[in-house]
PDB file of C-alpha atoms in Angstrom:
ATOM      1  CA  UNK Q  28      33.085 107.056-146.445  1.00  0.00           C
ATOM      2  CA  UNK Q  29      29.294 106.325-146.501  1.00  0.00           C
ATOM      3  CA  UNK Q  30      28.830 106.466-142.708  1.00  0.00           C
ATOM      4  CA  UNK Q  31      25.615 104.526-141.524  1.00  0.00           C
ATOM      5  CA  UNK Q  32      23.786 102.846-144.219  1.00  0.00           C
ATOM      6  CA  UNK Q  33      20.298 101.354-143.932  1.00  0.00           C
ATOM      7  CA  UNK Q  34      18.283  99.165-146.337  1.00  0.00           C
ATOM      8  CA  UNK Q  35      15.887  99.101-147.306  1.00  0.00           C
ATOM      9  CA  UNK Q  36      14.271 102.742-147.314  1.00  0.00           C
ATOM     10  CA  UNK Q  37      10.733 101.651-147.454  1.00  0.00           C
ATOM     11  CA  UNK Q  38       9.045  98.413-146.864  1.00  0.00           C
ATOM     12  CA  UNK Q  39       5.350  97.450-146.838  1.00  0.00           C
ATOM     13  CA  UNK Q  40       4.623  93.957-145.042  1.00  0.00           C
ATOM     14  CA  UNK Q  41       1.539  91.875-144.128  1.00  0.00           C
ATOM     15  CA  UNK Q  42       0.911  91.009-140.641  1.00  0.00           C
ATOM     16  CA  UNK Q  43       2.750  87.874-139.669  1.00  0.00           C
ATOM     17  CA  UNK Q  44       5.455  88.305-142.384  1.00  0.00           C
ATOM     18  CA  UNK Q  45       9.048  88.352-141.092  1.00  0.00           C
ATOM     19  CA  UNK Q  46      11.767  90.544-142.514  1.00  0.00           C
ATOM     20  CA  UNK Q  47      15.227  91.968-141.682  1.00  0.00           C
ATOM     21  CA  UNK Q  48      16.322  95.689-141.775  1.00  0.00           C
ATOM     22  CA  UNK Q  49      19.982  96.246-142.493  1.00  0.00           C
ATOM     23  CA  UNK Q  50      22.543  98.467-141.021  1.00  0.00           C
ATOM     24  CA  UNK Q  51      26.232  98.750-141.937  1.00  0.00           C
ATOM     25  CA  UNK Q  52      28.586 101.246-140.978  1.00  0.00           C
ATOM     26  CA  UNK Q  53      32.306 101.893-142.316  1.00  0.00           C
ATOM     27  CA  UNK Q  54      33.669 104.150-139.355  1.00  0.00           C
ATOM     28  CA  UNK Q  55      34.899 101.200-137.244  1.00  0.00           C
ATOM     29  CA  UNK Q  56      32.398 102.172-134.589  1.00  0.00           C
ATOM     30  CA  UNK Q  57      32.151  99.971-131.346  1.00  0.00           C
ATOM     31  CA  UNK Q  58      28.487 100.868-130.587  1.00  0.00           C
ATOM     32  CA  UNK Q  59      25.525 100.243-132.808  1.00  0.00           C
ATOM     33  CA  UNK Q  60      21.975 100.584-131.955  1.00  0.00           C
ATOM     34  CA  UNK Q  61      18.492 100.649-133.306  1.00  0.00           C
ATOM     35  CA  UNK Q  62      15.599 103.067-132.349  1.00  0.00           C
ATOM     36  CA  UNK Q  63      12.117 103.437-133.616  1.00  0.00           C
ATOM     37  CA  UNK Q  64      10.416 106.819-134.037  1.00  0.00           C
ATOM     38  CA  UNK Q  65       6.819 107.178-133.664  1.00  0.00           C
ATOM     39  CA  UNK Q  66       4.735 110.432-133.786  1.00  0.00           C
ATOM     40  CA  UNK Q  67       4.756 112.156-130.317  1.00  0.00           C
ATOM     41  CA  UNK Q  68       7.060 109.567-128.718  1.00  0.00           C
ATOM     42  CA  UNK Q  69      10.498 110.709-129.887  1.00  0.00           C
ATOM     43  CA  UNK Q  70      13.223 107.998-130.483  1.00  0.00           C
ATOM     44  CA  UNK Q  71      12.887 104.935-128.523  1.00  0.00           C
ATOM     45  CA  UNK Q  72      15.697 102.255-128.122  1.00  0.00           C
ATOM     46  CA  UNK Q  73      14.982  98.709-129.326  1.00  0.00           C
ATOM     47  CA  UNK Q  74      18.403  96.955-129.073  1.00  0.00           C
ATOM     48  CA  UNK Q  75      22.090  97.905-129.012  1.00  0.00           C
ATOM     49  CA  UNK Q  76      25.443  96.338-129.201  1.00  0.00           C
ATOM     50  CA  UNK Q  77      28.780  97.311-127.765  1.00  0.00           C
ATOM     51  CA  UNK Q  78      30.618  95.264-129.885  1.00  0.00           C
ATOM     52  CA  UNK Q  79      30.861  92.081-132.135  1.00  0.00           C
ATOM     53  CA  UNK Q  80      29.103  89.096-130.473  1.00  0.00           C
ATOM     54  CA  UNK Q  81      27.484  91.456-127.668  1.00  0.00           C
ATOM     55  CA  UNK Q  82      24.081  92.663-127.849  1.00  0.00           C
ATOM     56  CA  UNK Q  83      21.484  93.911-125.248  1.00  0.00           C
ATOM     57  CA  UNK Q  84      17.748  95.122-124.811  1.00  0.00           C
ATOM     58  CA  UNK Q  85      16.863  98.397-124.958  1.00  0.00           C
ATOM     59  CA  UNK Q  86      13.389 100.265-123.968  1.00  0.00           C
ATOM     60  CA  UNK Q  87      11.133  98.401-126.471  1.00  0.00           C
ATOM     61  CA  UNK Q  88      12.650  95.165-127.561  1.00  0.00           C
ATOM     62  CA  UNK Q  89       9.540  92.945-127.755  1.00  0.00           C
ATOM     63  CA  UNK Q  90       9.157  91.363-131.365  1.00  0.00           C
ATOM     64  CA  UNK Q  91      12.602  92.143-132.563  1.00  0.00           C
ATOM     65  CA  UNK Q  92      15.917  90.190-132.525  1.00  0.00           C
ATOM     66  CA  UNK Q  93      19.390  91.459-133.254  1.00  0.00           C
ATOM     67  CA  UNK Q  94      22.896  89.834-133.772  1.00  0.00           C
ATOM     68  CA  UNK Q  95      26.294  91.409-134.306  1.00  0.00           C
ATOM     69  CA  UNK Q  96      28.658  89.144-135.959  1.00  0.00           C
ATOM     70  CA  UNK Q  97      30.831  91.647-137.429  1.00  0.00           C
ATOM     71  CA  UNK Q  98      31.978  95.294-136.283  1.00  0.00           C
ATOM     72  CA  UNK Q  99      30.412  96.642-139.569  1.00  0.00           C
ATOM     73  CA  UNK Q 100      26.628  95.037-139.454  1.00  0.00           C
ATOM     74  CA  UNK Q 101      23.891  95.291-137.013  1.00  0.00           C
ATOM     75  CA  UNK Q 102      20.628  93.621-138.377  1.00  0.00           C
ATOM     76  CA  UNK Q 103      17.169  93.950-136.961  1.00  0.00           C
ATOM     77  CA  UNK Q 104      14.884  91.276-137.321  1.00  0.00           C
ATOM     78  CA  UNK Q 105      11.063  91.207-137.054  1.00  0.00           C
ATOM     79  CA  UNK Q 106       9.814  87.908-136.374  1.00  0.00           C
ATOM     80  CA  UNK Q 107       6.252  88.020-136.955  1.00  0.00           C
ATOM     81  CA  UNK Q 108       5.282  91.576-138.051  1.00  0.00           C
ATOM     82  CA  UNK Q 109       2.587  93.414-136.316  1.00  0.00           C
ATOM     83  CA  UNK Q 110       0.522  96.544-137.130  1.00  0.00           C
ATOM     84  CA  UNK Q 111       1.971  98.146-133.990  1.00  0.00           C
ATOM     85  CA  UNK Q 112       5.567  97.676-135.474  1.00  0.00           C
ATOM     86  CA  UNK Q 113       4.853 100.329-138.227  1.00  0.00           C
ATOM     87  CA  UNK Q 114       7.226 103.087-137.581  1.00  0.00           C
ATOM     88  CA  UNK Q 115      10.388 104.738-138.843  1.00  0.00           C
ATOM     89  CA  UNK Q 116      13.523 102.654-137.641  1.00  0.00           C
ATOM     90  CA  UNK Q 117      16.858 104.288-137.206  1.00  0.00           C
ATOM     91  CA  UNK Q 118      20.241 102.747-136.899  1.00  0.00           C
ATOM     92  CA  UNK Q 119      22.762 104.849-134.984  1.00  0.00           C
ATOM     93  CA  UNK Q 120      26.400 104.330-133.881  1.00  0.00           C
ATOM     94  CA  UNK Q 121      29.077 105.817-131.947  1.00  0.00           C
ATOM     95  CA  UNK Q 122      32.982 105.278-131.704  1.00  0.00           C
ATOM     96  CA  UNK Q 123      32.963 103.631-128.374  1.00  0.00           C
ATOM     97  CA  UNK Q 124      30.539 101.924-126.025  1.00  0.00           C
ATOM     98  CA  UNK Q 125      30.754 104.711-123.350  1.00  0.00           C
ATOM     99  CA  UNK Q 126      28.699 107.899-123.747  1.00  0.00           C
ATOM    100  CA  UNK Q 127      29.756 111.434-124.020  1.00  0.00           C
ATOM    101  CA  UNK Q 128      30.184 110.951-127.911  1.00  0.00           C
ATOM    102  CA  UNK Q 129      28.130 112.058-130.712  1.00  0.00           C
ATOM    103  CA  UNK Q 130      25.627 109.363-132.248  1.00  0.00           C
ATOM    104  CA  UNK Q 131      25.473 109.059-135.925  1.00  0.00           C
ATOM    105  CA  UNK Q 132      22.222 107.956-137.408  1.00  0.00           C
ATOM    106  CA  UNK Q 133      21.400 106.408-140.921  1.00  0.00           C
ATOM    107  CA  UNK Q 134      18.736 107.602-143.135  1.00  0.00           C
ATOM    108  CA  UNK Q 135      15.931 105.266-141.619  1.00  0.00           C
ATOM    109  CA  UNK Q 136      13.812 102.767-142.811  1.00  0.00           C
ATOM    110  CA  UNK Q 137       9.918 103.495-143.287  1.00  0.00           C
ATOM    111  CA  UNK Q 138       7.995 100.362-142.304  1.00  0.00           C
ATOM    112  CA  UNK Q 139       4.410  99.998-142.726  1.00  0.00           C
ATOM    113  CA  UNK Q 140       2.409  96.797-141.565  1.00  0.00           C
ATOM    114  CA  UNK Q 141      -0.881  95.891-143.128  1.00  0.00           C
TER     115      UNK Q 141
ATOM    116  CA  UNK M   4      15.818 104.368-115.727  1.00  0.00           C
ATOM    117  CA  UNK M   5      16.317 107.872-117.023  1.00  0.00           C
ATOM    118  CA  UNK M   6      13.110 109.928-118.256  1.00  0.00           C
ATOM    119  CA  UNK M   7      13.343 113.195-120.340  1.00  0.00           C
ATOM    120  CA  UNK M   8      10.543 115.474-120.581  1.00  0.00           C
ATOM    121  CA  UNK M   9      10.614 118.073-123.325  1.00  0.00           C
ATOM    122  CA  UNK M  10       8.455 121.314-123.697  1.00  0.00           C
ATOM    123  CA  UNK M  11       6.939 122.730-125.763  1.00  0.00           C
ATOM    124  CA  UNK M  12       5.842 120.074-128.220  1.00  0.00           C
ATOM    125  CA  UNK M  13       5.284 122.808-130.804  1.00  0.00           C
ATOM    126  CA  UNK M  14       6.832 126.434-131.117  1.00  0.00           C
ATOM    127  CA  UNK M  15       6.128 128.967-133.815  1.00  0.00           C
ATOM    128  CA  UNK M  16       8.448 132.134-134.020  1.00  0.00           C
ATOM    129  CA  UNK M  17       8.843 134.941-136.526  1.00  0.00           C
ATOM    130  CA  UNK M  18      12.080 134.967-138.434  1.00  0.00           C
ATOM    131  CA  UNK M  19      14.654 137.035-136.509  1.00  0.00           C
ATOM    132  CA  UNK M  20      13.121 136.016-133.013  1.00  0.00           C
ATOM    133  CA  UNK M  21      14.614 133.849-130.463  1.00  0.00           C
ATOM    134  CA  UNK M  22      13.304 130.258-129.649  1.00  0.00           C
ATOM    135  CA  UNK M  23      13.848 128.326-126.399  1.00  0.00           C
ATOM    136  CA  UNK M  24      13.342 124.515-125.877  1.00  0.00           C
ATOM    137  CA  UNK M  25      13.513 122.917-122.381  1.00  0.00           C
ATOM    138  CA  UNK M  26      14.009 119.590-121.129  1.00  0.00           C
ATOM    139  CA  UNK M  27      14.126 118.061-117.770  1.00  0.00           C
ATOM    140  CA  UNK M  28      15.652 115.045-116.638  1.00  0.00           C
ATOM    141  CA  UNK M  29      15.186 112.473-113.853  1.00  0.00           C
ATOM    142  CA  UNK M  30      18.294 110.631-113.087  1.00  0.00           C
ATOM    143  CA  UNK M  31      20.738 112.944-111.515  1.00  0.00           C
ATOM    144  CA  UNK M  32      24.005 110.844-112.411  1.00  0.00           C
ATOM    145  CA  UNK M  33      23.144 111.984-116.196  1.00  0.00           C
ATOM    146  CA  UNK M  34      26.254 113.811-117.365  1.00  0.00           C
ATOM    147  CA  UNK M  35      25.849 114.078-121.139  1.00  0.00           C
ATOM    148  CA  UNK M  36      23.082 116.088-122.883  1.00  0.00           C
ATOM    149  CA  UNK M  37      22.957 116.235-126.752  1.00  0.00           C
ATOM    150  CA  UNK M  38      20.473 118.182-128.970  1.00  0.00           C
ATOM    151  CA  UNK M  39      19.390 116.721-132.500  1.00  0.00           C
ATOM    152  CA  UNK M  40      17.875 118.481-135.221  1.00  0.00           C
ATOM    153  CA  UNK M  41      15.545 116.415-137.502  1.00  0.00           C
ATOM    154  CA  UNK M  42      14.239 117.975-140.852  1.00  0.00           C
ATOM    155  CA  UNK M  43      11.306 116.393-142.400  1.00  0.00           C
ATOM    156  CA  UNK M  44      12.066 112.963-143.776  1.00  0.00           C
ATOM    157  CA  UNK M  45      15.547 113.363-142.788  1.00  0.00           C
ATOM    158  CA  UNK M  46      17.900 111.561-140.147  1.00  0.00           C
ATOM    159  CA  UNK M  47      18.368 113.295-136.716  1.00  0.00           C
ATOM    160  CA  UNK M  48      21.683 115.255-136.621  1.00  0.00           C
ATOM    161  CA  UNK M  49      23.812 116.333-133.630  1.00  0.00           C
ATOM    162  CA  UNK M  50      23.850 120.387-133.556  1.00  0.00           C
ATOM    163  CA  UNK M  51      25.181 120.806-130.143  1.00  0.00           C
ATOM    164  CA  UNK M  52      26.025 118.829-126.897  1.00  0.00           C
ATOM    165  CA  UNK M  53      26.906 119.652-123.328  1.00  0.00           C
ATOM    166  CA  UNK M  54      28.703 117.666-120.616  1.00  0.00           C
ATOM    167  CA  UNK M  55      27.839 118.232-116.893  1.00  0.00           C
ATOM    168  CA  UNK M  56      31.102 119.962-115.994  1.00  0.00           C
ATOM    169  CA  UNK M  57      30.198 123.195-117.878  1.00  0.00           C
ATOM    170  CA  UNK M  58      26.962 125.260-117.622  1.00  0.00           C
ATOM    171  CA  UNK M  59      26.701 126.859-121.153  1.00  0.00           C
ATOM    172  CA  UNK M  60      27.966 126.189-124.466  1.00  0.00           C
ATOM    173  CA  UNK M  61      27.477 128.202-127.386  1.00  0.00           C
ATOM    174  CA  UNK M  62      28.035 127.775-131.243  1.00  0.00           C
ATOM    175  CA  UNK M  63      27.264 130.830-133.395  1.00  0.00           C
ATOM    176  CA  UNK M  64      23.325 131.016-132.922  1.00  0.00           C
ATOM    177  CA  UNK M  65      22.701 128.176-130.810  1.00  0.00           C
ATOM    178  CA  UNK M  66      23.470 127.865-127.162  1.00  0.00           C
ATOM    179  CA  UNK M  67      22.688 125.277-124.649  1.00  0.00           C
ATOM    180  CA  UNK M  68      22.377 125.794-120.762  1.00  0.00           C
ATOM    181  CA  UNK M  69      22.655 123.240-118.056  1.00  0.00           C
ATOM    182  CA  UNK M  70      21.370 123.555-114.381  1.00  0.00           C
ATOM    183  CA  UNK M  71      22.257 120.238-112.661  1.00  0.00           C
ATOM    184  CA  UNK M  72      20.563 121.294-109.542  1.00  0.00           C
ATOM    185  CA  UNK M  73      17.252 121.712-111.074  1.00  0.00           C
ATOM    186  CA  UNK M  74      18.030 118.979-113.533  1.00  0.00           C
ATOM    187  CA  UNK M  75      16.797 120.832-116.676  1.00  0.00           C
ATOM    188  CA  UNK M  76      18.755 122.001-119.902  1.00  0.00           C
ATOM    189  CA  UNK M  77      17.697 124.289-122.589  1.00  0.00           C
ATOM    190  CA  UNK M  78      18.297 125.163-126.251  1.00  0.00           C
ATOM    191  CA  UNK M  79      18.421 128.668-127.280  1.00  0.00           C
ATOM    192  CA  UNK M  80      18.403 129.575-130.840  1.00  0.00           C
ATOM    193  CA  UNK M  81      18.910 133.308-131.611  1.00  0.00           C
ATOM    194  CA  UNK M  82      18.093 135.085-134.806  1.00  0.00           C
ATOM    195  CA  UNK M  83      15.942 132.305-136.165  1.00  0.00           C
ATOM    196  CA  UNK M  84      15.774 131.760-139.962  1.00  0.00           C
ATOM    197  CA  UNK M  85      13.494 129.657-142.017  1.00  0.00           C
ATOM    198  CA  UNK M  86      15.974 126.825-142.282  1.00  0.00           C
ATOM    199  CA  UNK M  87      15.851 126.494-138.464  1.00  0.00           C
ATOM    200  CA  UNK M  88      12.333 124.901-139.049  1.00  0.00           C
ATOM    201  CA  UNK M  89      12.537 121.373-137.832  1.00  0.00           C
ATOM    202  CA  UNK M  90      11.944 119.025-135.064  1.00  0.00           C
ATOM    203  CA  UNK M  91      14.422 119.185-132.042  1.00  0.00           C
ATOM    204  CA  UNK M  92      14.969 116.396-129.834  1.00  0.00           C
ATOM    205  CA  UNK M  93      16.940 116.746-126.385  1.00  0.00           C
ATOM    206  CA  UNK M  94      18.633 113.616-124.990  1.00  0.00           C
ATOM    207  CA  UNK M  95      20.350 112.582-121.944  1.00  0.00           C
ATOM    208  CA  UNK M  96      22.697 109.719-120.805  1.00  0.00           C
ATOM    209  CA  UNK M  97      25.158 108.561-118.105  1.00  0.00           C
ATOM    210  CA  UNK M  98      28.547 107.953-119.177  1.00  0.00           C
ATOM    211  CA  UNK M  99      29.990 104.523-118.603  1.00  0.00           C
ATOM    212  CA  UNK M 100      30.051 101.224-120.614  1.00  0.00           C
ATOM    213  CA  UNK M 101      26.969 100.699-122.713  1.00  0.00           C
ATOM    214  CA  UNK M 102      25.467 104.111-121.804  1.00  0.00           C
ATOM    215  CA  UNK M 103      22.282 104.695-123.513  1.00  0.00           C
ATOM    216  CA  UNK M 104      20.815 107.872-124.772  1.00  0.00           C
ATOM    217  CA  UNK M 105      17.138 108.628-123.750  1.00  0.00           C
ATOM    218  CA  UNK M 106      15.255 111.082-125.844  1.00  0.00           C
ATOM    219  CA  UNK M 107      12.821 113.574-125.128  1.00  0.00           C
ATOM    220  CA  UNK M 108       9.569 113.540-127.236  1.00  0.00           C
ATOM    221  CA  UNK M 109      10.611 116.457-129.706  1.00  0.00           C
ATOM    222  CA  UNK M 110       9.667 120.026-130.354  1.00  0.00           C
ATOM    223  CA  UNK M 111       8.466 121.035-133.638  1.00  0.00           C
ATOM    224  CA  UNK M 112       9.696 124.616-134.395  1.00  0.00           C
ATOM    225  CA  UNK M 113       8.060 126.530-137.193  1.00  0.00           C
ATOM    226  CA  UNK M 114      10.010 129.842-138.201  1.00  0.00           C
ATOM    227  CA  UNK M 115       7.544 132.140-140.077  1.00  0.00           C
ATOM    228  CA  UNK M 116       8.503 135.080-142.586  1.00  0.00           C
TER     229      UNK M 116
END
């Protein structure tokens, strides 16, 4: 049981490049989400999904796309990378869409945009 | 939307002393308040959570208190140890479909020998 798996762990991009951050879970959790973590700003929600085929925007969605074709996977796409997207990205899941349950985080992807 | 403020941003205590981190929230409908610990370079991990139907919860050296009237909640760590050194995040959410956690900005706790 791997929990929440994020790939890659590190990535360096040039401005304007695109890429996909992968998140996979093997816990059959309904809810999956992406956060970015920047110094002094905590964890900010980018996008989330309450089940396969359903996604919605969080607090800071601009510049990012998501899709949820399966329960297990929730990739985050950067369409045209910008230096402001340099951050650590965390995927988090919980068992159901409703709250009052622990969220489980992946190990993170450290992304640098030059 | 919900806004969570967390204080202090840094906290240094001597080993064996207690540490207290405080958070306030804006939405009176919030009813779930977890605390996460993040060690350097690691993922955030849940250490304790509290729901609005209780005022206090304890787990060994860690306790959380909730004051719904004042809209604030606190993390208390007693008998601190060097391994307690980490960044701690509070969060708040409203239960319901697709409820979203809003995090505080974090407190860096340093436990010195």
